[in-house]
PDB file of C-alpha atoms in Angstrom:
ATOM      1  CA  UNK A   1     -16.081 106.917-152.150  1.00 51.00           C
ATOM      2  CA  UNK A   2     -16.134 110.069-153.962  1.00 56.00           C
ATOM      3  CA  UNK A   3     -19.385 111.840-154.451  1.00 59.00           C
ATOM      4  CA  UNK A   4     -19.727 113.439-157.699  1.00 64.00           C
ATOM      5  CA  UNK A   5     -23.370 114.428-157.110  1.00 68.00           C
ATOM      6  CA  UNK A   6     -24.696 111.914-159.680  1.00 73.00           C
ATOM      7  CA  UNK A   7     -28.061 110.399-158.877  1.00 84.00           C
ATOM      8  CA  UNK A   8     -28.210 107.182-160.780  1.00 89.00           C
ATOM      9  CA  UNK A   9     -32.084 105.866-161.022  1.00 93.00           C
ATOM     10  CA  UNK A  10     -32.731 102.572-159.514  1.00 94.00           C
ATOM     11  CA  UNK A  11     -33.437  99.913-162.181  1.00 96.00           C
ATOM     12  CA  UNK A  12     -37.104  99.511-162.719  1.00 96.00           C
ATOM     13  CA  UNK A  13     -39.569  97.232-164.497  1.00 95.00           C
ATOM     14  CA  UNK A  14     -42.718  97.925-166.560  1.00 97.00           C
ATOM     15  CA  UNK A  15     -46.171  96.431-166.262  1.00 97.00           C
ATOM     16  CA  UNK A  16     -46.834  93.224-167.832  1.00 95.00           C
ATOM     17  CA  UNK A  17     -49.813  94.961-169.881  1.00 97.00           C
ATOM     18  CA  UNK A  18     -50.216  98.418-170.761  1.00 98.00           C
ATOM     19  CA  UNK A  19     -53.597  99.335-172.267  1.00 98.00           C
ATOM     20  CA  UNK A  20     -54.766 102.126-174.170  1.00 98.00           C
ATOM     21  CA  UNK A  21     -57.811 102.885-176.264  1.00 97.00           C
ATOM     22  CA  UNK A  22     -56.753 100.873-179.271  1.00 96.00           C
ATOM     23  CA  UNK A  23     -53.705  99.061-178.406  1.00 98.00           C
ATOM     24  CA  UNK A  24     -52.299  96.790-175.750  1.00 98.00           C
ATOM     25  CA  UNK A  25     -48.642  96.445-174.989  1.00 98.00           C
ATOM     26  CA  UNK A  26     -47.602  93.136-173.585  1.00 98.00           C
ATOM     27  CA  UNK A  27     -43.840  91.926-173.165  1.00 98.00           C
ATOM     28  CA  UNK A  28     -42.457  90.131-176.039  1.00 98.00           C
ATOM     29  CA  UNK A  29     -42.855  86.345-175.589  1.00 98.00           C
ATOM     30  CA  UNK A  30     -42.169  83.080-177.539  1.00 98.00           C
ATOM     31  CA  UNK A  31     -46.107  82.700-178.224  1.00 98.00           C
ATOM     32  CA  UNK A  32     -45.910  85.762-180.630  1.00 98.00           C
ATOM     33  CA  UNK A  33     -42.703  84.369-182.451  1.00 98.00           C
ATOM     34  CA  UNK A  34     -44.786  83.057-185.549  1.00 98.00           C
ATOM     35  CA  UNK A  35     -47.146  86.278-185.549  1.00 98.00           C
ATOM     36  CA  UNK A  36     -44.025  88.488-185.555  1.00 97.00           C
ATOM     37  CA  UNK A  37     -42.264  86.513-188.350  1.00 97.00           C
ATOM     38  CA  UNK A  38     -45.491  86.719-190.537  1.00 97.00           C
ATOM     39  CA  UNK A  39     -45.671  90.457-189.825  1.00 95.00           C
ATOM     40  CA  UNK A  40     -42.280  90.972-190.911  1.00 96.00           C
ATOM     41  CA  UNK A  41     -42.150  88.658-193.812  1.00 96.00           C
ATOM     42  CA  UNK A  42     -45.542  90.207-195.382  1.00 95.00           C
ATOM     43  CA  UNK A  43     -44.104  93.768-194.709  1.00 92.00           C
ATOM     44  CA  UNK A  44     -40.611  92.886-195.616  1.00 93.00           C
ATOM     45  CA  UNK A  45     -40.055  95.386-198.385  1.00 91.00           C
ATOM     46  CA  UNK A  46     -41.810  98.252-196.280  1.00 89.00           C
ATOM     47  CA  UNK A  47     -39.677  97.510-193.150  1.00 90.00           C
ATOM     48  CA  UNK A  48     -36.412  96.648-194.883  1.00 88.00           C
ATOM     49  CA  UNK A  49     -36.245 100.464-196.128  1.00 85.00           C
ATOM     50  CA  UNK A  50     -35.677 101.743-192.581  1.00 86.00           C
ATOM     51  CA  UNK A  51     -34.798  98.708-190.362  1.00 85.00           C
ATOM     52  CA  UNK A  52     -31.288  97.228-190.623  1.00 85.00           C
ATOM     53  CA  UNK A  53     -32.203  93.846-189.325  1.00 89.00           C
ATOM     54  CA  UNK A  54     -34.765  92.521-191.686  1.00 91.00           C
ATOM     55  CA  UNK A  55     -32.566  90.680-194.117  1.00 90.00           C
ATOM     56  CA  UNK A  56     -31.359  88.504-191.082  1.00 92.00           C
ATOM     57  CA  UNK A  57     -34.928  87.580-190.106  1.00 93.00           C
ATOM     58  CA  UNK A  58     -35.521  84.553-192.513  1.00 95.00           C
ATOM     59  CA  UNK A  59     -37.395  82.215-190.192  1.00 97.00           C
ATOM     60  CA  UNK A  60     -39.449  81.764-187.146  1.00 98.00           C
ATOM     61  CA  UNK A  61     -36.200  80.482-185.613  1.00 98.00           C
ATOM     62  CA  UNK A  62     -34.404  83.670-186.305  1.00 97.00           C
ATOM     63  CA  UNK A  63     -37.261  85.485-184.371  1.00 98.00           C
ATOM     64  CA  UNK A  64     -36.904  83.104-181.363  1.00 98.00           C
ATOM     65  CA  UNK A  65     -33.258  83.768-181.033  1.00 97.00           C
ATOM     66  CA  UNK A  66     -34.181  87.519-180.677  1.00 97.00           C
ATOM     67  CA  UNK A  67     -36.712  87.170-178.261  1.00 97.00           C
ATOM     68  CA  UNK A  68     -34.485  85.029-176.104  1.00 98.00           C
ATOM     69  CA  UNK A  69     -32.243  88.269-176.174  1.00 96.00           C
ATOM     70  CA  UNK A  70     -35.207  90.606-175.422  1.00 96.00           C
ATOM     71  CA  UNK A  71     -36.522  88.307-172.538  1.00 97.00           C
ATOM     72  CA  UNK A  72     -33.141  88.280-171.017  1.00 97.00           C
ATOM     73  CA  UNK A  73     -32.820  92.025-171.136  1.00 96.00           C
ATOM     74  CA  UNK A  74     -36.138  92.328-169.783  1.00 96.00           C
ATOM     75  CA  UNK A  75     -35.276  90.117-166.594  1.00 97.00           C
ATOM     76  CA  UNK A  76     -31.926  92.447-166.063  1.00 97.00           C
ATOM     77  CA  UNK A  77     -33.972  95.506-166.780  1.00 96.00           C
ATOM     78  CA  UNK A  78     -31.762  96.734-169.365  1.00 95.00           C
ATOM     79  CA  UNK A  79     -34.501  96.889-172.273  1.00 96.00           C
ATOM     80  CA  UNK A  80     -38.187  96.421-172.430  1.00 97.00           C
ATOM     81  CA  UNK A  81     -39.593  95.026-175.750  1.00 97.00           C
ATOM     82  CA  UNK A  82     -43.197  94.725-176.315  1.00 98.00           C
ATOM     83  CA  UNK A  83     -45.585  93.370-178.906  1.00 98.00           C
ATOM     84  CA  UNK A  84     -48.437  95.778-179.873  1.00 98.00           C
ATOM     85  CA  UNK A  85     -51.980  94.022-180.101  1.00 98.00           C
ATOM     86  CA  UNK A  86     -55.074  95.591-181.233  1.00 97.00           C
ATOM     87  CA  UNK A  87     -57.201  96.101-178.150  1.00 97.00           C
ATOM     88  CA  UNK A  88     -60.531  94.559-179.562  1.00 96.00           C
ATOM     89  CA  UNK A  89     -59.373  91.821-181.700  1.00 97.00           C
ATOM     90  CA  UNK A  90     -56.026  91.227-179.815  1.00 97.00           C
ATOM     91  CA  UNK A  91     -54.230  90.666-183.263  1.00 96.00           C
ATOM     92  CA  UNK A  92     -50.663  91.513-183.289  1.00 97.00           C
ATOM     93  CA  UNK A  93     -50.401  94.762-185.088  1.00 98.00           C
ATOM     94  CA  UNK A  94     -46.679  95.737-184.533  1.00 97.00           C
ATOM     95  CA  UNK A  95     -43.789  95.570-181.974  1.00 97.00           C
ATOM     96  CA  UNK A  96     -41.137  97.922-180.229  1.00 96.00           C
ATOM     97  CA  UNK A  97     -40.216  99.249-176.987  1.00 94.00           C
ATOM     98  CA  UNK A  98     -37.298 100.810-175.032  1.00 96.00           C
ATOM     99  CA  UNK A  99     -34.191  99.307-176.348  1.00 92.00           C
ATOM    100  CA  UNK A 100     -31.700 101.787-174.623  1.00 94.00           C
ATOM    101  CA  UNK A 101     -31.937 102.801-171.065  1.00 96.00           C
ATOM    102  CA  UNK A 102     -29.236 104.889-169.191  1.00 96.00           C
ATOM    103  CA  UNK A 103     -30.175 104.554-165.528  1.00 96.00           C
ATOM    104  CA  UNK A 104     -26.838 107.027-165.019  1.00 94.00           C
ATOM    105  CA  UNK A 105     -28.048 109.597-167.217  1.00 94.00           C
ATOM    106  CA  UNK A 106     -31.870 109.354-166.855  1.00 96.00           C
ATOM    107  CA  UNK A 107     -32.815 108.675-170.779  1.00 97.00           C
ATOM    108  CA  UNK A 108     -34.415 106.133-172.765  1.00 98.00           C
ATOM    109  CA  UNK A 109     -34.749 105.515-176.604  1.00 97.00           C
ATOM    110  CA  UNK A 110     -37.703 104.079-178.355  1.00 93.00           C
ATOM    111  CA  UNK A 111     -37.750 101.853-181.126  1.00 94.00           C
ATOM    112  CA  UNK A 112     -40.772 100.337-183.148  1.00 96.00           C
ATOM    113  CA  UNK A 113     -42.247  98.825-186.221  1.00 95.00           C
ATOM    114  CA  UNK A 114     -45.759  98.194-187.657  1.00 94.00           C
ATOM    115  CA  UNK A 115     -47.332  95.865-189.997  1.00 94.00           C
ATOM    116  CA  UNK A 116     -47.695  97.733-193.247  1.00 91.00           C
ATOM    117  CA  UNK A 117     -51.548  96.993-193.402  1.00 93.00           C
ATOM    118  CA  UNK A 118     -51.934  98.738-189.923  1.00 93.00           C
ATOM    119  CA  UNK A 119     -50.208 102.056-190.847  1.00 91.00           C
ATOM    120  CA  UNK A 120     -52.576 105.196-190.082  1.00 90.00           C
ATOM    121  CA  UNK A 121     -54.758 103.668-187.426  1.00 93.00           C
ATOM    122  CA  UNK A 122     -52.465 105.393-184.513  1.00 95.00           C
ATOM    123  CA  UNK A 123     -51.325 102.086-183.129  1.00 97.00           C
ATOM    124  CA  UNK A 124     -47.581 103.590-182.789  1.00 96.00           C
ATOM    125  CA  UNK A 125     -48.669 106.975-181.695  1.00 97.00           C
ATOM    126  CA  UNK A 126     -50.635 105.526-178.895  1.00 98.00           C
ATOM    127  CA  UNK A 127     -47.910 102.954-177.892  1.00 98.00           C
ATOM    128  CA  UNK A 128     -45.240 105.680-177.644  1.00 98.00           C
ATOM    129  CA  UNK A 129     -47.526 108.052-175.432  1.00 98.00           C
ATOM    130  CA  UNK A 130     -48.325 104.905-173.106  1.00 98.00           C
ATOM    131  CA  UNK A 131     -44.653 104.056-172.667  1.00 97.00           C
ATOM    132  CA  UNK A 132     -43.713 107.678-172.213  1.00 97.00           C
ATOM    133  CA  UNK A 133     -46.111 107.989-169.316  1.00 97.00           C
ATOM    134  CA  UNK A 134     -44.786 104.900-167.623  1.00 98.00           C
ATOM    135  CA  UNK A 135     -41.163 106.173-168.145  1.00 98.00           C
ATOM    136  CA  UNK A 136     -41.620 109.513-167.007  1.00 97.00           C
ATOM    137  CA  UNK A 137     -43.443 108.422-163.672  1.00 97.00           C
ATOM    138  CA  UNK A 138     -40.261 106.129-163.169  1.00 97.00           C
ATOM    139  CA  UNK A 139     -37.960 109.192-163.278  1.00 96.00           C
ATOM    140  CA  UNK A 140     -36.560 109.024-166.717  1.00 97.00           C
ATOM    141  CA  UNK A 141     -35.942 112.554-167.794  1.00 97.00           C
ATOM    142  CA  UNK A 142     -35.327 112.512-171.366  1.00 98.00           C
ATOM    143  CA  UNK A 143     -36.938 110.311-174.170  1.00 98.00           C
ATOM    144  CA  UNK A 144     -35.309 109.732-177.454  1.00 98.00           C
ATOM    145  CA  UNK A 145     -36.645 108.539-180.847  1.00 98.00           C
ATOM    146  CA  UNK A 146     -34.262 108.225-183.813  1.00 97.00           C
ATOM    147  CA  UNK A 147     -35.151 107.342-187.423  1.00 96.00           C
ATOM    148  CA  UNK A 148     -33.802 107.165-190.744  1.00 94.00           C
ATOM    149  CA  UNK A 149     -33.845 110.752-192.234  1.00 95.00           C
ATOM    150  CA  UNK A 150     -36.218 109.474-195.161  1.00 93.00           C
ATOM    151  CA  UNK A 151     -38.691 107.793-192.710  1.00 93.00           C
ATOM    152  CA  UNK A 152     -41.419 110.465-192.691  1.00 94.00           C
ATOM    153  CA  UNK A 153     -43.916 108.192-190.929  1.00 93.00           C
ATOM    154  CA  UNK A 154     -41.676 107.753-188.071  1.00 94.00           C
ATOM    155  CA  UNK A 155     -40.689 111.445-187.759  1.00 96.00           C
ATOM    156  CA  UNK A 156     -44.495 112.196-187.742  1.00 96.00           C
ATOM    157  CA  UNK A 157     -45.154 109.988-184.937  1.00 97.00           C
ATOM    158  CA  UNK A 158     -42.383 111.570-182.893  1.00 98.00           C
ATOM    159  CA  UNK A 159     -43.757 115.073-183.791  1.00 98.00           C
ATOM    160  CA  UNK A 160     -47.332 114.141-182.941  1.00 97.00           C
ATOM    161  CA  UNK A 161     -46.131 112.942-179.508  1.00 98.00           C
ATOM    162  CA  UNK A 162     -44.608 116.306-178.783  1.00 98.00           C
ATOM    163  CA  UNK A 163     -40.950 115.290-179.436  1.00 98.00           C
ATOM    164  CA  UNK A 164     -38.501 118.138-180.839  1.00 98.00           C
ATOM    165  CA  UNK A 165     -36.345 117.558-183.549  1.00 98.00           C
ATOM    166  CA  UNK A 166     -32.676 118.152-182.236  1.00 98.00           C
ATOM    167  CA  UNK A 167     -30.895 117.340-185.281  1.00 98.00           C
ATOM    168  CA  UNK A 168     -29.585 115.160-187.971  1.00 97.00           C
ATOM    169  CA  UNK A 169     -26.970 112.677-187.198  1.00 96.00           C
ATOM    170  CA  UNK A 170     -24.910 112.244-190.451  1.00 97.00           C
ATOM    171  CA  UNK A 171     -23.965 108.741-191.352  1.00 95.00           C
ATOM    172  CA  UNK A 172     -25.243 107.456-188.151  1.00 93.00           C
ATOM    173  CA  UNK A 173     -26.214 104.137-188.995  1.00 89.00           C
ATOM    174  CA  UNK A 174     -24.576 101.436-191.377  1.00 89.00           C
ATOM    175  CA  UNK A 175     -27.366  99.229-193.387  1.00 84.00           C
ATOM    176  CA  UNK A 176     -27.208  97.379-196.408  1.00 84.00           C
ATOM    177  CA  UNK A 177     -23.895  98.429-197.507  1.00 89.00           C
ATOM    178  CA  UNK A 178     -24.004 102.253-196.948  1.00 90.00           C
ATOM    179  CA  UNK A 179     -24.226 104.783-194.211  1.00 95.00           C
ATOM    180  CA  UNK A 180     -27.536 106.360-193.428  1.00 92.00           C
ATOM    181  CA  UNK A 181     -28.343 109.619-191.671  1.00 95.00           C
ATOM    182  CA  UNK A 182     -30.849 109.638-189.046  1.00 96.00           C
ATOM    183  CA  UNK A 183     -32.942 112.225-187.333  1.00 98.00           C
ATOM    184  CA  UNK A 184     -32.968 112.525-183.606  1.00 98.00           C
ATOM    185  CA  UNK A 185     -36.040 113.657-181.636  1.00 99.00           C
ATOM    186  CA  UNK A 186     -36.155 114.147-177.929  1.00 98.00           C
ATOM    187  CA  UNK A 187     -38.691 114.971-175.233  1.00 98.00           C
ATOM    188  CA  UNK A 188     -37.910 116.047-171.666  1.00 98.00           C
ATOM    189  CA  UNK A 189     -40.046 115.018-168.802  1.00 96.00           C
ATOM    190  CA  UNK A 190     -42.262 117.876-168.053  1.00 91.00           C
ATOM    191  CA  UNK A 191     -42.769 117.007-164.300  1.00 84.00           C
ATOM    192  CA  UNK A 192     -39.162 117.416-163.566  1.00 67.00           C
TER     193      UNK A 192
END
């Protein structure tokens, strides 16, 4: 076999619980489907502005179908989707995780969303930092966050977590009948 000098990372898993000061991340499971639907439905207008899938989430059954996909991806170690719980009350405040991993190129991409009522409490910032630590320890070299060019809150999370703006991707996403520009933020593993 031809050796091109490419060192592919071994597939890895992430812990069943990752706890911070304010937030606890646990794998997305069906026990959270109703609460996730309530979060999406109660924050529908807020989330829809930047997330292309909100209009397709009209019932708990829609959430269940997506949870099935996320659970299968977790088993295959192709993606890791979490729910974010308030550490003290254990109420669901948001969700997200690693939806793209390249074991070949040693990078991973975050995605996340939050109940509109929970904005400003630091849950997402802490979740990003917790996942960053886990991923860097497992050999990921580059972490990526992309967000709609107008999503100032998501861009602020990336900046607070030390991600650098690498550029604007023109018409990178098609949502609700039009193409949207996205910002690309990245952070390099400082231990590499």
